[in-house]
PDB file of C-alpha atoms in Angstrom:
ATOM      1  CA  MET A 854      -9.864  12.090 -38.414  1.00 67.00           C
ATOM      2  CA  LYS A 855     -10.299  15.037 -35.975  1.00 66.00           C
ATOM      3  CA  LYS A 856     -13.814  12.579 -34.312  1.00 68.00           C
ATOM      4  CA  ASN A 857     -11.100   9.469 -34.653  1.00 68.00           C
ATOM      5  CA  ILE A 858      -8.279  11.514 -32.541  1.00 66.00           C
ATOM      6  CA  LEU A 859     -11.114  12.501 -30.077  1.00 55.00           C
ATOM      7  CA  ILE A 860     -12.089   9.048 -29.642  1.00 63.00           C
ATOM      8  CA  LEU A 861      -8.466   7.717 -28.938  1.00 56.00           C
ATOM      9  CA  ILE A 862      -7.830  11.072 -26.499  1.00 65.00           C
ATOM     10  CA  PHE A 863     -11.416  10.226 -24.811  1.00 57.00           C
ATOM     11  CA  LEU A 864     -10.749   6.161 -24.822  1.00 54.00           C
ATOM     12  CA  PHE A 865      -7.289   7.412 -23.288  1.00 54.00           C
ATOM     13  CA  ILE A 866      -8.303   9.326 -20.532  1.00 60.00           C
ATOM     14  CA  SER A 867     -10.618   7.148 -19.370  1.00 52.00           C
ATOM     15  CA  LEU A 868      -8.076   4.020 -19.429  1.00 48.00           C
ATOM     16  CA  MET A 869      -5.736   5.879 -17.312  1.00 50.00           C
ATOM     17  CA  GLY A 870      -8.717   6.388 -14.478  1.00 44.00           C
ATOM     18  CA  ILE A 871      -9.846   2.894 -14.553  1.00 40.00           C
ATOM     19  CA  SER A 872      -5.946   1.769 -13.802  1.00 40.00           C
ATOM     20  CA  GLN A 873      -4.778   4.886 -11.672  1.00 40.00           C
ATOM     21  CA  ASN A 874      -8.112   4.159  -9.705  1.00 44.00           C
ATOM     22  CA  ARG A 875      -5.817   4.869  -6.299  1.00 45.00           C
ATOM     23  CA  GLU A 876      -6.982   8.730  -6.324  1.00 54.00           C
ATOM     24  CA  GLY A 877      -7.400   9.943  -2.735  1.00 68.00           C
ATOM     25  CA  SER A 878      -5.588   6.657  -1.294  1.00 84.00           C
ATOM     26  CA  LEU A 879      -2.259   6.296   0.195  1.00 89.00           C
ATOM     27  CA  PHE A 880      -1.712   3.168   0.340  1.00 91.00           C
ATOM     28  CA  TYR A 881      -3.735  -0.753  -0.649  1.00 93.00           C
ATOM     29  CA  SER A 882      -3.869  -3.376   1.650  1.00 92.00           C
ATOM     30  CA  THR A 883      -5.255  -6.935   1.313  1.00 92.00           C
ATOM     31  CA  VAL A 884      -6.272  -9.035   5.000  1.00 93.00           C
ATOM     32  CA  GLU A 885      -6.331 -12.377   5.302  1.00 93.00           C
ATOM     33  CA  LYS A 886      -7.304 -14.028   8.823  1.00 90.00           C
ATOM     34  CA  THR A 887      -6.492 -17.334   9.647  1.00 89.00           C
ATOM     35  CA  GLU A 888      -7.074 -19.315  12.641  1.00 86.00           C
ATOM     36  CA  SER A 889      -4.125 -18.116  14.228  1.00 88.00           C
ATOM     37  CA  THR A 890      -4.013 -14.646  13.470  1.00 91.00           C
ATOM     38  CA  TYR A 891      -4.760 -11.592  10.866  1.00 92.00           C
ATOM     39  CA  LYS A 892      -1.654 -11.421   7.751  1.00 95.00           C
ATOM     40  CA  ILE A 893      -1.772  -8.085   6.626  1.00 95.00           C
ATOM     41  CA  ASN A 894       0.016  -7.146   3.255  1.00 96.00           C
ATOM     42  CA  ILE A 895       0.545  -3.108   2.669  1.00 95.00           C
ATOM     43  CA  ASP A 896       1.345  -1.480  -0.889  1.00 95.00           C
ATOM     44  CA  ILE A 897       1.883   2.439  -0.280  1.00 94.00           C
ATOM     45  CA  PHE A 898       1.825   4.668  -2.796  1.00 91.00           C
ATOM     46  CA  GLU A 899       2.722   7.282  -1.713  1.00 88.00           C
ATOM     47  CA  VAL A 900       5.502   7.125   0.988  1.00 90.00           C
ATOM     48  CA  GLY A 901       5.755  10.565   1.788  1.00 88.00           C
ATOM     49  CA  LYS A 902       5.602  12.132   4.760  1.00 91.00           C
ATOM     50  CA  ILE A 903       4.352   8.417   6.627  1.00 94.00           C
ATOM     51  CA  GLU A 904       6.273   7.257   9.565  1.00 95.00           C
ATOM     52  CA  TYR A 905       4.370   4.847  11.231  1.00 97.00           C
ATOM     53  CA  ILE A 906       1.847   2.098  10.466  1.00 96.00           C
ATOM     54  CA  GLU A 907      -0.293   0.702  13.229  1.00 96.00           C
ATOM     55  CA  ILE A 908      -2.974  -2.168  12.369  1.00 95.00           C
ATOM     56  CA  GLN A 909      -5.693  -2.140  15.238  1.00 94.00           C
ATOM     57  CA  LEU A 910      -8.201  -6.182  15.699  1.00 93.00           C
ATOM     58  CA  VAL A 911     -11.746  -4.353  17.151  1.00 92.00           C
ATOM     59  CA  ASP A 912     -14.942  -5.708  17.760  1.00 89.00           C
ATOM     60  CA  GLU A 913     -18.685  -5.362  16.110  1.00 88.00           C
ATOM     61  CA  ASN A 914     -19.157  -2.488  18.508  1.00 88.00           C
ATOM     62  CA  LYS A 915     -15.638  -0.839  17.884  1.00 89.00           C
ATOM     63  CA  ASN A 916     -13.878  -1.771  20.688  1.00 91.00           C
ATOM     64  CA  GLU A 917     -10.481  -2.450  20.784  1.00 93.00           C
ATOM     65  CA  LEU A 918      -8.945  -5.061  21.130  1.00 92.00           C
ATOM     66  CA  ALA A 919      -5.867  -5.583  20.172  1.00 92.00           C
ATOM     67  CA  SER A 920      -2.786  -3.470  17.726  1.00 93.00           C
ATOM     68  CA  ASP A 921       0.432  -3.132  17.305  1.00 94.00           C
ATOM     69  CA  MET A 922       2.637  -0.201  15.853  1.00 96.00           C
ATOM     70  CA  ALA A 923       5.547  -0.356  13.237  1.00 96.00           C
ATOM     71  CA  GLN A 924       7.775   1.985  12.089  1.00 97.00           C
ATOM     72  CA  LEU A 925       8.829   3.122   9.168  1.00 96.00           C
ATOM     73  CA  ILE A 926      11.938   4.240   8.433  1.00 95.00           C
ATOM     74  CA  LEU A 927      14.075   6.150   5.414  1.00 94.00           C
ATOM     75  CA  ARG A 928      18.390   5.218   5.729  1.00 93.00           C
ATOM     76  CA  LYS A 929      20.828   5.609   2.555  1.00 93.00           C
ATOM     77  CA  GLY A 930      17.582   5.790   0.660  1.00 92.00           C
ATOM     78  CA  LYS A 931      16.206   2.438   1.162  1.00 95.00           C
ATOM     79  CA  TYR A 932      13.399   2.092   3.914  1.00 96.00           C
ATOM     80  CA  PHE A 933      13.139  -0.329   6.863  1.00 97.00           C
ATOM     81  CA  LEU A 934      10.496  -1.700   8.482  1.00 96.00           C
ATOM     82  CA  SER A 935      10.895  -2.028  12.739  1.00 96.00           C
ATOM     83  CA  TYR A 936       8.556  -4.036  13.664  1.00 94.00           C
ATOM     84  CA  LYS A 937       7.883  -6.020  17.092  1.00 91.00           C
ATOM     85  CA  ASP A 938      11.176  -5.224  18.399  1.00 91.00           C
ATOM     86  CA  LYS A 939      12.708  -6.251  14.461  1.00 93.00           C
ATOM     87  CA  GLU A 940      13.647  -4.371  12.015  1.00 96.00           C
ATOM     88  CA  LYS A 941      14.431  -5.408   8.352  1.00 96.00           C
ATOM     89  CA  PRO A 942      14.545  -3.896   4.285  1.00 96.00           C
ATOM     90  CA  VAL A 943      11.005  -3.596   3.042  1.00 96.00           C
ATOM     91  CA  TYR A 944       9.747  -1.774  -0.214  1.00 95.00           C
ATOM     92  CA  PRO A 945       6.834   0.426   0.801  1.00 95.00           C
ATOM     93  CA  GLU A 946       4.476  -1.324  -2.089  1.00 95.00           C
ATOM     94  CA  ASN A 947       4.952  -5.033  -0.206  1.00 95.00           C
ATOM     95  CA  ILE A 948       4.802  -4.241   3.297  1.00 96.00           C
ATOM     96  CA  ASP A 949       4.005  -7.307   5.138  1.00 95.00           C
ATOM     97  CA  LEU A 950       2.673  -7.292   8.749  1.00 95.00           C
ATOM     98  CA  ALA A 951       0.730  -9.455  10.883  1.00 94.00           C
ATOM     99  CA  LEU A 952      -2.179  -9.281  14.658  1.00 92.00           C
ATOM    100  CA  LYS A 953      -1.711 -12.599  16.238  1.00 89.00           C
ATOM    101  CA  ASN A 954      -6.343 -13.350  16.147  1.00 86.00           C
ATOM    102  CA  GLU A 955      -7.335 -14.685  19.548  1.00 87.00           C
ATOM    103  CA  TYR A 956     -10.318 -13.924  19.474  1.00 84.00           C
ATOM    104  CA  ASN A 957     -11.846 -16.473  17.065  1.00 79.00           C
ATOM    105  CA  ASP A 958     -15.512 -15.508  18.969  1.00 81.00           C
ATOM    106  CA  ILE A 959     -16.703 -12.133  17.981  1.00 84.00           C
ATOM    107  CA  ASN A 960     -19.378 -11.364  15.187  1.00 85.00           C
ATOM    108  CA  TYR A 961     -17.479  -9.406  13.291  1.00 88.00           C
ATOM    109  CA  PRO A 962     -13.616  -8.181  13.550  1.00 90.00           C
ATOM    110  CA  GLN A 963     -12.412  -5.608  11.625  1.00 92.00           C
ATOM    111  CA  ILE A 964      -8.940  -5.212  10.337  1.00 93.00           C
ATOM    112  CA  ASN A 965      -7.953  -1.589  10.341  1.00 94.00           C
ATOM    113  CA  ILE A 966      -5.252  -0.277   8.739  1.00 95.00           C
ATOM    114  CA  LYS A 967      -4.121   3.802  10.358  1.00 96.00           C
ATOM    115  CA  LEU A 968      -0.919   5.101   8.978  1.00 96.00           C
ATOM    116  CA  TYR A 969       0.893   8.670  10.836  1.00 96.00           C
ATOM    117  CA  ASP A 970       3.090  10.549  10.011  1.00 94.00           C
ATOM    118  CA  ALA A 971       5.769  11.687  12.884  1.00 94.00           C
ATOM    119  CA  ASN A 972       4.147  12.948  14.726  1.00 95.00           C
ATOM    120  CA  LEU A 973       1.334  10.711  14.853  1.00 95.00           C
ATOM    121  CA  ARG A 974      -1.074  13.032  12.889  1.00 95.00           C
ATOM    122  CA  ILE A 975      -2.858  10.741  10.580  1.00 95.00           C
ATOM    123  CA  LEU A 976      -2.409  10.149   6.802  1.00 94.00           C
ATOM    124  CA  ASP A 977      -4.138   7.486   5.619  1.00 94.00           C
ATOM    125  CA  TYR A 978      -6.994   4.600   6.413  1.00 91.00           C
ATOM    126  CA  SER A 979      -8.367   2.107   6.168  1.00 90.00           C
ATOM    127  CA  GLN A 980     -10.256  -1.137   7.745  1.00 85.00           C
ATOM    128  CA  THR A 981     -11.450  -4.239   6.523  1.00 86.00           C
ATOM    129  CA  VAL A 982     -14.706  -5.565   7.820  1.00 84.00           C
ATOM    130  CA  PHE A 983     -15.029  -9.917   8.262  1.00 80.00           C
ATOM    131  CA  TYR A 984     -19.004 -11.282   7.912  1.00 66.00           C
TER     132      TYR A 984
END
């Protein structure tokens, strides 16, 4: 009986680790490249002190080609995103951003996503390289 309980506890803990594969990261992102834009979706797990989101397009030599900054605003218990002179309500688990793709001739474009606090300190970072 004790052996069965231990096996169940072990399986439960293992499944928790697999389903919560977020340890150490504040967000998950996906990036889709089209001829004209990079479509970025961000799922923020822990909003905490996050106030700004920066997206950057860099080339294979890490030269910045384009970037945009968005501001995440908490107002009356709801989140709003200020991006490209527009403000709209958002859910931190589903933030969509786009960066214009004017550099189709680079070999290995890379999209960097950085989350900042109010003092512009980096809280988390991710990168996606296209091969």
